CSV table of C-alpha atoms in Angstrom, one decimal:
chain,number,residue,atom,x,y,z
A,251,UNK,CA,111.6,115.7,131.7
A,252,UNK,CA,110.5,113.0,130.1
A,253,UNK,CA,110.5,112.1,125.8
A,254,UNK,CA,110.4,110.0,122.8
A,255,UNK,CA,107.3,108.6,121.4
A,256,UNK,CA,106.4,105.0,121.6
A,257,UNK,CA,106.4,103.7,118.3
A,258,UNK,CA,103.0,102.0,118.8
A,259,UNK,CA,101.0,105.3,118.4
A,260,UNK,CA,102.1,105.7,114.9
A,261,UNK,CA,99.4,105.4,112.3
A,262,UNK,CA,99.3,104.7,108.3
A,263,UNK,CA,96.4,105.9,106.7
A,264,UNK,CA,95.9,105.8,103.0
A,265,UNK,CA,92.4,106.9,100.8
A,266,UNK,CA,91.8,106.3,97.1
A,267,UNK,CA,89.0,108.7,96.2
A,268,UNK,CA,91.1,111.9,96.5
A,269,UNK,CA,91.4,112.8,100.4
A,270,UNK,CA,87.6,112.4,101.0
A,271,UNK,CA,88.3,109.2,103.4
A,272,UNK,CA,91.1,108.1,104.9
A,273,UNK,CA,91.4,104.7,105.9
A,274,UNK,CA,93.7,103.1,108.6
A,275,UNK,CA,96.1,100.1,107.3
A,276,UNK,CA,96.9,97.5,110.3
A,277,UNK,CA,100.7,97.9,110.2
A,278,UNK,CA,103.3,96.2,112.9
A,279,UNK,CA,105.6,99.0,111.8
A,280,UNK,CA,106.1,102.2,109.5
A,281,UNK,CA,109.4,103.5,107.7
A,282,UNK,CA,109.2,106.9,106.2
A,283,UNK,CA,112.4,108.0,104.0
A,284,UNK,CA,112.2,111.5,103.0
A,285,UNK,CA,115.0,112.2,100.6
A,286,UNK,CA,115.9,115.8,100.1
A,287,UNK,CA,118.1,115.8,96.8
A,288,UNK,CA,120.9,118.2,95.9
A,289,UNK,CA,123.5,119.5,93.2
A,290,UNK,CA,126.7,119.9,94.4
A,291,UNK,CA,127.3,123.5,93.0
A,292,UNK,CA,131.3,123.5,94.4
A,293,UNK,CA,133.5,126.2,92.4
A,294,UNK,CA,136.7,126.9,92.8
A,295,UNK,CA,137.9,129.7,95.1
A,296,UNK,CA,134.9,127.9,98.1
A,297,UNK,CA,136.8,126.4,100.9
A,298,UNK,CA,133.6,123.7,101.8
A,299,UNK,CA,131.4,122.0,99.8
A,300,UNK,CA,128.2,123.8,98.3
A,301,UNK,CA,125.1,122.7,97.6
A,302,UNK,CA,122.0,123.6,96.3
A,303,UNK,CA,118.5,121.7,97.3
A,304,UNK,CA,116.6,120.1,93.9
A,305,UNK,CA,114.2,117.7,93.9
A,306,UNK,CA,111.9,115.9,97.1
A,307,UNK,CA,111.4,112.1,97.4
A,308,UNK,CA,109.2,109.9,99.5
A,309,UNK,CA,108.6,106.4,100.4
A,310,UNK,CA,107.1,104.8,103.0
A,311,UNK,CA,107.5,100.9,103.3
A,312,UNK,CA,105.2,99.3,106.3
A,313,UNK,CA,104.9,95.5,107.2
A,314,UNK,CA,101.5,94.5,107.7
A,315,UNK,CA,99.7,92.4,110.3
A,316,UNK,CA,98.3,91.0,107.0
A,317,UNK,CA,94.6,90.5,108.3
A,318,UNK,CA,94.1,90.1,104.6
A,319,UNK,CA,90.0,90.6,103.3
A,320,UNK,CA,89.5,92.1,107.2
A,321,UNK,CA,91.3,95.0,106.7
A,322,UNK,CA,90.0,97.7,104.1
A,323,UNK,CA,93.1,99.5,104.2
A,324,UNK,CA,94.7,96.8,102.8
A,325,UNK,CA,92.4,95.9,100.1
A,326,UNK,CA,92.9,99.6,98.9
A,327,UNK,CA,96.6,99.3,99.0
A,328,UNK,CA,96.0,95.8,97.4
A,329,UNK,CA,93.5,97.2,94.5
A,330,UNK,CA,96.2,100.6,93.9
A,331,UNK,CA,98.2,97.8,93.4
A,332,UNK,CA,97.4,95.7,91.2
A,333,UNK,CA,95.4,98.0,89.4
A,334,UNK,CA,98.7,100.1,88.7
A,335,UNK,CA,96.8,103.4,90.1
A,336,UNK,CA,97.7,106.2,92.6
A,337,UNK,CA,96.7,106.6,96.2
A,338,UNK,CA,97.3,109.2,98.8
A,339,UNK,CA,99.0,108.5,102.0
A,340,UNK,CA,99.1,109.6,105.6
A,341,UNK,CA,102.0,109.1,108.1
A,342,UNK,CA,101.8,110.1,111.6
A,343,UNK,CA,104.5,108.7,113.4
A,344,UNK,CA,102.9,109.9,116.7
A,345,UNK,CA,99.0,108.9,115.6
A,346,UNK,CA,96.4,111.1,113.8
A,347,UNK,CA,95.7,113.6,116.5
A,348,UNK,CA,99.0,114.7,116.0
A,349,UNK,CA,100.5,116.6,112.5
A,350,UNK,CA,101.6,113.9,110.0
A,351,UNK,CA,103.1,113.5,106.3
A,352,UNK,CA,100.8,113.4,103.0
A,353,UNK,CA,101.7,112.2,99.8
A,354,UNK,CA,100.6,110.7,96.6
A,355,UNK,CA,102.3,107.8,95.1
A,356,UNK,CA,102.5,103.8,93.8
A,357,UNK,CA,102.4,101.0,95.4
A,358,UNK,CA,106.0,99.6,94.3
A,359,UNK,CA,106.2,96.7,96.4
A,360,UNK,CA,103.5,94.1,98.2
A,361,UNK,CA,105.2,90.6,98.9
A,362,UNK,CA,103.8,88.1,100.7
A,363,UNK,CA,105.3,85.2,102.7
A,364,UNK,CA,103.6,82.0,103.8
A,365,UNK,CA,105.9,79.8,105.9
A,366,UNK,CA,104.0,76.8,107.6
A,367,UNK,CA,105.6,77.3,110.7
A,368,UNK,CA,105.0,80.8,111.0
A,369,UNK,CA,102.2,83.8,110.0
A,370,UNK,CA,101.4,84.9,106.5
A,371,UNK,CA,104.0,88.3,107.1
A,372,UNK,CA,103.8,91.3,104.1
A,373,UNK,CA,105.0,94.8,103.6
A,374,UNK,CA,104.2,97.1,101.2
A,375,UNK,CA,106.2,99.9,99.6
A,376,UNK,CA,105.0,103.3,98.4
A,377,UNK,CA,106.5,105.3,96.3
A,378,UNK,CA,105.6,109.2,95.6
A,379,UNK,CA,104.1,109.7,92.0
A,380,UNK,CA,103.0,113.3,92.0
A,381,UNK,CA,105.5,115.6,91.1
A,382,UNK,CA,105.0,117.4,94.5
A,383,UNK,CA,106.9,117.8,97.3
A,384,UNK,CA,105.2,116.0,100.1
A,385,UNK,CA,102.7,118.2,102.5
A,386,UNK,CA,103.2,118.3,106.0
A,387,UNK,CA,101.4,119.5,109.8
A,388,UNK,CA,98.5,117.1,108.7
A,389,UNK,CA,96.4,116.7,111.4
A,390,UNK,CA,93.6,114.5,111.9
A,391,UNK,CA,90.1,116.0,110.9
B,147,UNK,CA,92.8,94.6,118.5
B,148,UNK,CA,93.9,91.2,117.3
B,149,UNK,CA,94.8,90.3,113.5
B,150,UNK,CA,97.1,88.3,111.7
B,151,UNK,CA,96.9,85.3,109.5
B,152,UNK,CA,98.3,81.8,110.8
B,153,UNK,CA,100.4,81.0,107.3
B,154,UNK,CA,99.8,77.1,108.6
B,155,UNK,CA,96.5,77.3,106.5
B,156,UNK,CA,98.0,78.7,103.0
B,157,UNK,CA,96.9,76.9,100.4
B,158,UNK,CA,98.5,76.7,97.0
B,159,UNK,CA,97.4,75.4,93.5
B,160,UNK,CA,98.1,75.1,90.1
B,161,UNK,CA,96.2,74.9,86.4
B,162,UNK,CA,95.4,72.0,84.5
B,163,UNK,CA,93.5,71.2,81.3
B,164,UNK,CA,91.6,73.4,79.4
B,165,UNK,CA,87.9,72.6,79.7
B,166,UNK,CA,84.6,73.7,78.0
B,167,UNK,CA,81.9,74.9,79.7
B,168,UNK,CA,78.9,76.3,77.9
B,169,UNK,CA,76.3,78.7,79.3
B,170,UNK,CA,78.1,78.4,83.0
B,171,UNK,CA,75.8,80.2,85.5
B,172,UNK,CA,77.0,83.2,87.5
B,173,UNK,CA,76.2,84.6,90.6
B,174,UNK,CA,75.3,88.4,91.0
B,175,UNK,CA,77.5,90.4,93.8
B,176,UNK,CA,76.6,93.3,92.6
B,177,UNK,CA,74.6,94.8,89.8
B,178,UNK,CA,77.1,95.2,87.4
B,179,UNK,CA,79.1,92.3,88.4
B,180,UNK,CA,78.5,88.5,88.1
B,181,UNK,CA,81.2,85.8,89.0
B,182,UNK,CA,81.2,82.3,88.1
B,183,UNK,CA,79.1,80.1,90.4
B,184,UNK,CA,81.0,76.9,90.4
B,185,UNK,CA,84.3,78.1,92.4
B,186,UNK,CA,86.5,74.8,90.7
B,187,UNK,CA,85.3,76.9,86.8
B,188,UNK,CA,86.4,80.5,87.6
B,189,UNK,CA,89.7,80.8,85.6
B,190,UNK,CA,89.1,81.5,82.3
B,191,UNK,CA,91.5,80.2,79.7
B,192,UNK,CA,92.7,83.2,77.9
B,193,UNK,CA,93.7,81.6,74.4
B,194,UNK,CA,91.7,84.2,71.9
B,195,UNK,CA,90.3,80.3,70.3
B,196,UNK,CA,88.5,80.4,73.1
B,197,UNK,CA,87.6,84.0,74.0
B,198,UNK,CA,84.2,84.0,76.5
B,199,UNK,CA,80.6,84.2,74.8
B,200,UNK,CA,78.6,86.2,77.6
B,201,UNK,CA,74.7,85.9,77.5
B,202,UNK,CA,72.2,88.2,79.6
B,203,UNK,CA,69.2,86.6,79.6
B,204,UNK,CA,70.4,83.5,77.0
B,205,UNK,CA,71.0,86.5,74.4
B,206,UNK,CA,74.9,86.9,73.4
B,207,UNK,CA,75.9,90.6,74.4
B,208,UNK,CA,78.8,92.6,72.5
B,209,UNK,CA,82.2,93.2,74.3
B,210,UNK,CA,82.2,96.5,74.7
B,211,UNK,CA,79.2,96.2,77.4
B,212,UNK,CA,81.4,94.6,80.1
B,213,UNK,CA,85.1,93.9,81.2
B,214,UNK,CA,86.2,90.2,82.1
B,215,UNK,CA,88.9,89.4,85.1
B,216,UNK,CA,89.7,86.3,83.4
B,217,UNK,CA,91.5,84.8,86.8
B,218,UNK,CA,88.8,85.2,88.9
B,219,UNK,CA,85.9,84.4,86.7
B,220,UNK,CA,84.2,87.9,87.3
B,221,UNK,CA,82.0,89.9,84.2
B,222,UNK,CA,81.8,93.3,84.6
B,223,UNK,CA,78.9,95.3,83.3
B,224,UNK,CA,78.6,99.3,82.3
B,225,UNK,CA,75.0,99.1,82.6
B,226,UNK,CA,73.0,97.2,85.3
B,227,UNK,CA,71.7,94.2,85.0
B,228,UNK,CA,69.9,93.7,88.2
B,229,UNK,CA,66.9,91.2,87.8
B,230,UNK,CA,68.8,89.4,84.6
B,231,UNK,CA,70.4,86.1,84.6
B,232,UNK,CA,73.8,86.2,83.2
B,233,UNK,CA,75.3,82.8,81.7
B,234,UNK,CA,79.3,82.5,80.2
B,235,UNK,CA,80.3,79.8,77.7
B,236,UNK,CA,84.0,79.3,77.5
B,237,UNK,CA,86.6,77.0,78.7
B,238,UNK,CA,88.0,77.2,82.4
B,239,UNK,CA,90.9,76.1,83.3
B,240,UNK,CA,90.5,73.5,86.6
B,241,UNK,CA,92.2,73.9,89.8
B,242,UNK,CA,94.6,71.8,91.3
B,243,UNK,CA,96.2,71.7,95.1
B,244,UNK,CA,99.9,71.0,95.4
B,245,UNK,CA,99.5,69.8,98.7
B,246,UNK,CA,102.9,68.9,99.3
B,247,UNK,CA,103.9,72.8,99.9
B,248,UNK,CA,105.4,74.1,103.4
B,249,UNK,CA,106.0,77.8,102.2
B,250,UNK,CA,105.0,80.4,99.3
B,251,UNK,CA,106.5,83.4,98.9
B,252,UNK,CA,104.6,85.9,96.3
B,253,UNK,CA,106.6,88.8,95.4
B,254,UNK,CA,104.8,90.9,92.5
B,255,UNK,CA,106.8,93.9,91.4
B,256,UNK,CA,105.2,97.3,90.3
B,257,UNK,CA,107.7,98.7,87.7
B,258,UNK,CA,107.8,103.0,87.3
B,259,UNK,CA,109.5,105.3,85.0
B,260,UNK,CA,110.9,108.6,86.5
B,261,UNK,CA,108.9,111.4,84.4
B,262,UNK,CA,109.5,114.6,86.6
B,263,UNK,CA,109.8,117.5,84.2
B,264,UNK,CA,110.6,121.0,85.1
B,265,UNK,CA,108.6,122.7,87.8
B,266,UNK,CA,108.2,119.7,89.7
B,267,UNK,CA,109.1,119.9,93.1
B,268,UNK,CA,109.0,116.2,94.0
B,269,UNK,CA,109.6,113.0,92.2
B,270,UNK,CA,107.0,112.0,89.4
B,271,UNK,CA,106.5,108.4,88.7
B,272,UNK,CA,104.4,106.3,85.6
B,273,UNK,CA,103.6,103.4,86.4
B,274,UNK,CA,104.8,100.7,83.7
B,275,UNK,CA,104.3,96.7,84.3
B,276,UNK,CA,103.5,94.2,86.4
B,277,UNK,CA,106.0,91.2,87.3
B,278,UNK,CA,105.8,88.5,89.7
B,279,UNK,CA,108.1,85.8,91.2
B,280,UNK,CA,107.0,83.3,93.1
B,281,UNK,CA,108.6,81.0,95.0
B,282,UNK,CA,107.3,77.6,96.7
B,283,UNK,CA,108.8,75.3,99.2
B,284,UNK,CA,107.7,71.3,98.9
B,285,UNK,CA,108.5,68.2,100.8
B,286,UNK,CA,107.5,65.8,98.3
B,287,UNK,CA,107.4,64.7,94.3
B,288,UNK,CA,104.4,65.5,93.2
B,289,UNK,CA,102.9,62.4,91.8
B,290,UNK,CA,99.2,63.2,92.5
B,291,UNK,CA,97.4,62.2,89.4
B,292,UNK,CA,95.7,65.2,87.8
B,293,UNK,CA,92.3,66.2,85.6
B,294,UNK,CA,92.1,62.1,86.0
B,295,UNK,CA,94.1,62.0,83.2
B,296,UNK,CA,97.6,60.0,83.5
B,297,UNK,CA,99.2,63.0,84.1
B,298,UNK,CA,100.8,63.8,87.4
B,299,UNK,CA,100.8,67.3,89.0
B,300,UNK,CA,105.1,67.7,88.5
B,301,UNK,CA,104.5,66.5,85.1
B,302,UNK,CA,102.4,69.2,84.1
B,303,UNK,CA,104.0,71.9,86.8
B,304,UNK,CA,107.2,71.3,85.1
B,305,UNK,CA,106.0,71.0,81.4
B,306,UNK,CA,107.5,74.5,80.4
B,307,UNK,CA,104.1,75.7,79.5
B,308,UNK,CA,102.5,79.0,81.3
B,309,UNK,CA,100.3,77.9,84.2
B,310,UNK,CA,98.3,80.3,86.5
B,311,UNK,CA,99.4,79.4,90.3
B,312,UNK,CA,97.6,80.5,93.3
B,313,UNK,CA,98.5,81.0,96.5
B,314,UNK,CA,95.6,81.7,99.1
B,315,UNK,CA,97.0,82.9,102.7
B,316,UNK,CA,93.9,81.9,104.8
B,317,UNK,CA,93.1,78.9,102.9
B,318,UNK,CA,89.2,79.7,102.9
B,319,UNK,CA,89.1,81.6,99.4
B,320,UNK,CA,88.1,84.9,100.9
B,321,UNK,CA,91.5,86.9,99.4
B,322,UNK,CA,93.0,84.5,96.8
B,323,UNK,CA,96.2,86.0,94.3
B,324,UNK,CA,96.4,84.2,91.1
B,325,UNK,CA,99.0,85.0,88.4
B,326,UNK,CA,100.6,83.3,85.1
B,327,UNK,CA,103.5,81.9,85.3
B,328,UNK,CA,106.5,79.8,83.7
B,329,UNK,CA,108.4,78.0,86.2
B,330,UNK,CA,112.3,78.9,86.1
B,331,UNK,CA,113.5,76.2,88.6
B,332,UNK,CA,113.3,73.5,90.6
B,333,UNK,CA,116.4,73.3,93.1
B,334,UNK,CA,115.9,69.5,94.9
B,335,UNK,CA,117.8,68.6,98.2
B,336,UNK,CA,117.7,64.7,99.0
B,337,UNK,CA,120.3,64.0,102.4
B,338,UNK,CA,120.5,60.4,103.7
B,339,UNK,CA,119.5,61.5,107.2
B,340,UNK,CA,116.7,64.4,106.1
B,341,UNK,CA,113.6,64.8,104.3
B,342,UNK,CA,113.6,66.0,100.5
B,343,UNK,CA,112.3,69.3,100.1
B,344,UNK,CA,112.4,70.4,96.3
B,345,UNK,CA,112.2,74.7,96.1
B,346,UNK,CA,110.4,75.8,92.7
B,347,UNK,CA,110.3,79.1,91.8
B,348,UNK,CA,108.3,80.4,89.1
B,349,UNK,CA,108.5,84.2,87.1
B,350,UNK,CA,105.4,85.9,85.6
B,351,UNK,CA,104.6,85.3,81.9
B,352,UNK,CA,101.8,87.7,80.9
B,353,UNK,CA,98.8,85.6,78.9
B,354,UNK,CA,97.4,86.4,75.3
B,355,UNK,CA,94.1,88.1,76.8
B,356,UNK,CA,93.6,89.6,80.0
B,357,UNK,CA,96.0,90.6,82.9
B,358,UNK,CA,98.8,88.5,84.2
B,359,UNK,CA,98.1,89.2,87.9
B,360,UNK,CA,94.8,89.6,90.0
B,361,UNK,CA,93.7,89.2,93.3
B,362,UNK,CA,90.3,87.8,94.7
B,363,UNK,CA,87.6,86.1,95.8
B,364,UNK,CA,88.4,82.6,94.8
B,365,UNK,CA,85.4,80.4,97.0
């Protein structure tokens, strides 16, 4: 039986006016880090450790193909950006037919590198804002 | 689908002189917002001595009608001013190319404050400020002579005054980031059997009036 999903269907979509559109952002790749924080609640007379779950983090970081004023998902990541605001973000690792990850955050990072010898290369870091735990089974609509 | 952006064609530049300019003509790209016509007069000095007189129609119209992006030259109305010609007098700051640059690196930094409170579930982030560090590479000692003055562009790039430097990955002016800075060092390599190649880096230094950082349409 066959598995695994080629990395090139994945998909990072990201819409400033709420969730009404959603607009693809050309990527060359996608790293979603989910943290799932905890107390350690350990008392004497346990014989493991013990833990309880608090908060939920998010981040996604994604280099870009960087195709600059041609791609409108960048110029909304680049406008969140600099204009300090929040946008919403999609992540399907295996494309937007499948079920995906949904969050809202900052943009905490967008460096940009221009070596003569090379392309313009740039990534861009999100961070979740919203106080909620990301939602997940998105599936393309 | 092909894409990408050859960095070979980066351009990078750096202020000079401040300059007046009276009743500068813009051009409408929408209608609420108007941008400087002359592409070499679209940043804006930001010194309050010299804070922008914008005219609709040759009248002078108060502040509060419109919001200025003082790096790209752009006036932004809350009413429409379709049909109405739209003139700035100010002083711009000119433009100069430091064409002795083989990379730019642009690394802005979005600060945040944790402010979850109870009955969050997830993380819950404020944005706070805007930073930037910038870092060139250069093969050469800038002794271009600039604003036709006698000074030359190290002089003034190393002057230890703010100066608002560009970097434009395409070269053609279509997506353009400009931001103040102060330059924090100049690290210079000079081997017998090489090249020199000097490596400024510069950190942001947010201006009187307006923002320190913006992006856009430079030409």
């Amino acid at each position: 039986m066959s598995g695994g999903t080629a990395g090139r269907k994945a998909e990072l979509k990201v819409s400033d006016d709420s969730g009404s559109t959603w607009t693809p952002v050309a990527t060359t790749s996608i790293g979603w880090s989910p943290t799932f924080e905890n107390a350690d609640t350990t008392e004497q007379g346990d014989t493991g450790r013990a833990r309880i779950g608090t908060l939920i983090d998010a981040s996604v970081e994604a280099e870009l193909n960087n195709k600059m004023a041609s791609d409108a998902g960048q110029i909304i990541l680049e406008t969140a950006a600099y204009g300090q605001t929040e946008i919403d973000v999609r992540y399907y690792p295996q494309g937007s037919a499948g079920t995906g990850y949904e969050f809202t955050g900052l943009v905490t990072g967008l460096p940009h590198s221009n070596p003569v010898d090379g392309k313009a290369s740039s990534s861009v870091t999100i961070e979740m804002s919203g106080g909620t735990k990301p939602s997940t089974g998105v599936a393309y609509a | 689908m092909s894409g990408g952006t050859a960095a070979r064609n980066t351009k990078v530049y750096m202020t000079g002189t401040s300059t007046a300019a009276t009743d500068e003509a813009t051009t409408a790209n929408s209608g609420t917002e108007f941008q400087i016509t002359n592409t070499a007069r679209r940043i804006m000095d930001p010194d309050p001595a010299n804070t922008p007189v914008v005219k609709v129609n040759g009248s002078a119209v108060t502040p509060s009608a419109y919001e200025l992006n003082l790096l790209f030259g752009v006036v932004t109305f809350t009413a429409d001013q379709t049909g109405n010609t739209v003139t700035v007098t100010y002083s711009y700051l000119p433009r100069h190319k430091i064409v002795d640059c083989r990379a730019a690196d642009w690394n802005p930094s979005f600060e945040t404050a944790d402010v979850t409170v109870f009955e969050d579930t997830g993380r819950r982030r404020l944005a706070t400020l805007i930073d930037i560090e910038v870092g060139l590479e250069r093969t050469a000692i800038g002794n271009d002579v600039l604003d036709g003055s006698a000074l030359t562009v190290d002089k003034v790039l190393f002057d230890q005054t703010p100066k608002v430097l560009e970097v434009d990955p395409r070269g053609d002016g279509t997506r353009a980031y400009r931001a103040w800075c102060l330059i924090a060092s100049n690290s210079q390599s000079v081997p017998a059997d090489g090249a020199l190649s000097s490596s400024p880096s510069a950190v942001g230094a947010q201006p009187a009036t307006g923002k320190m950082i913006e992006y856009g349409v430079a030409s």
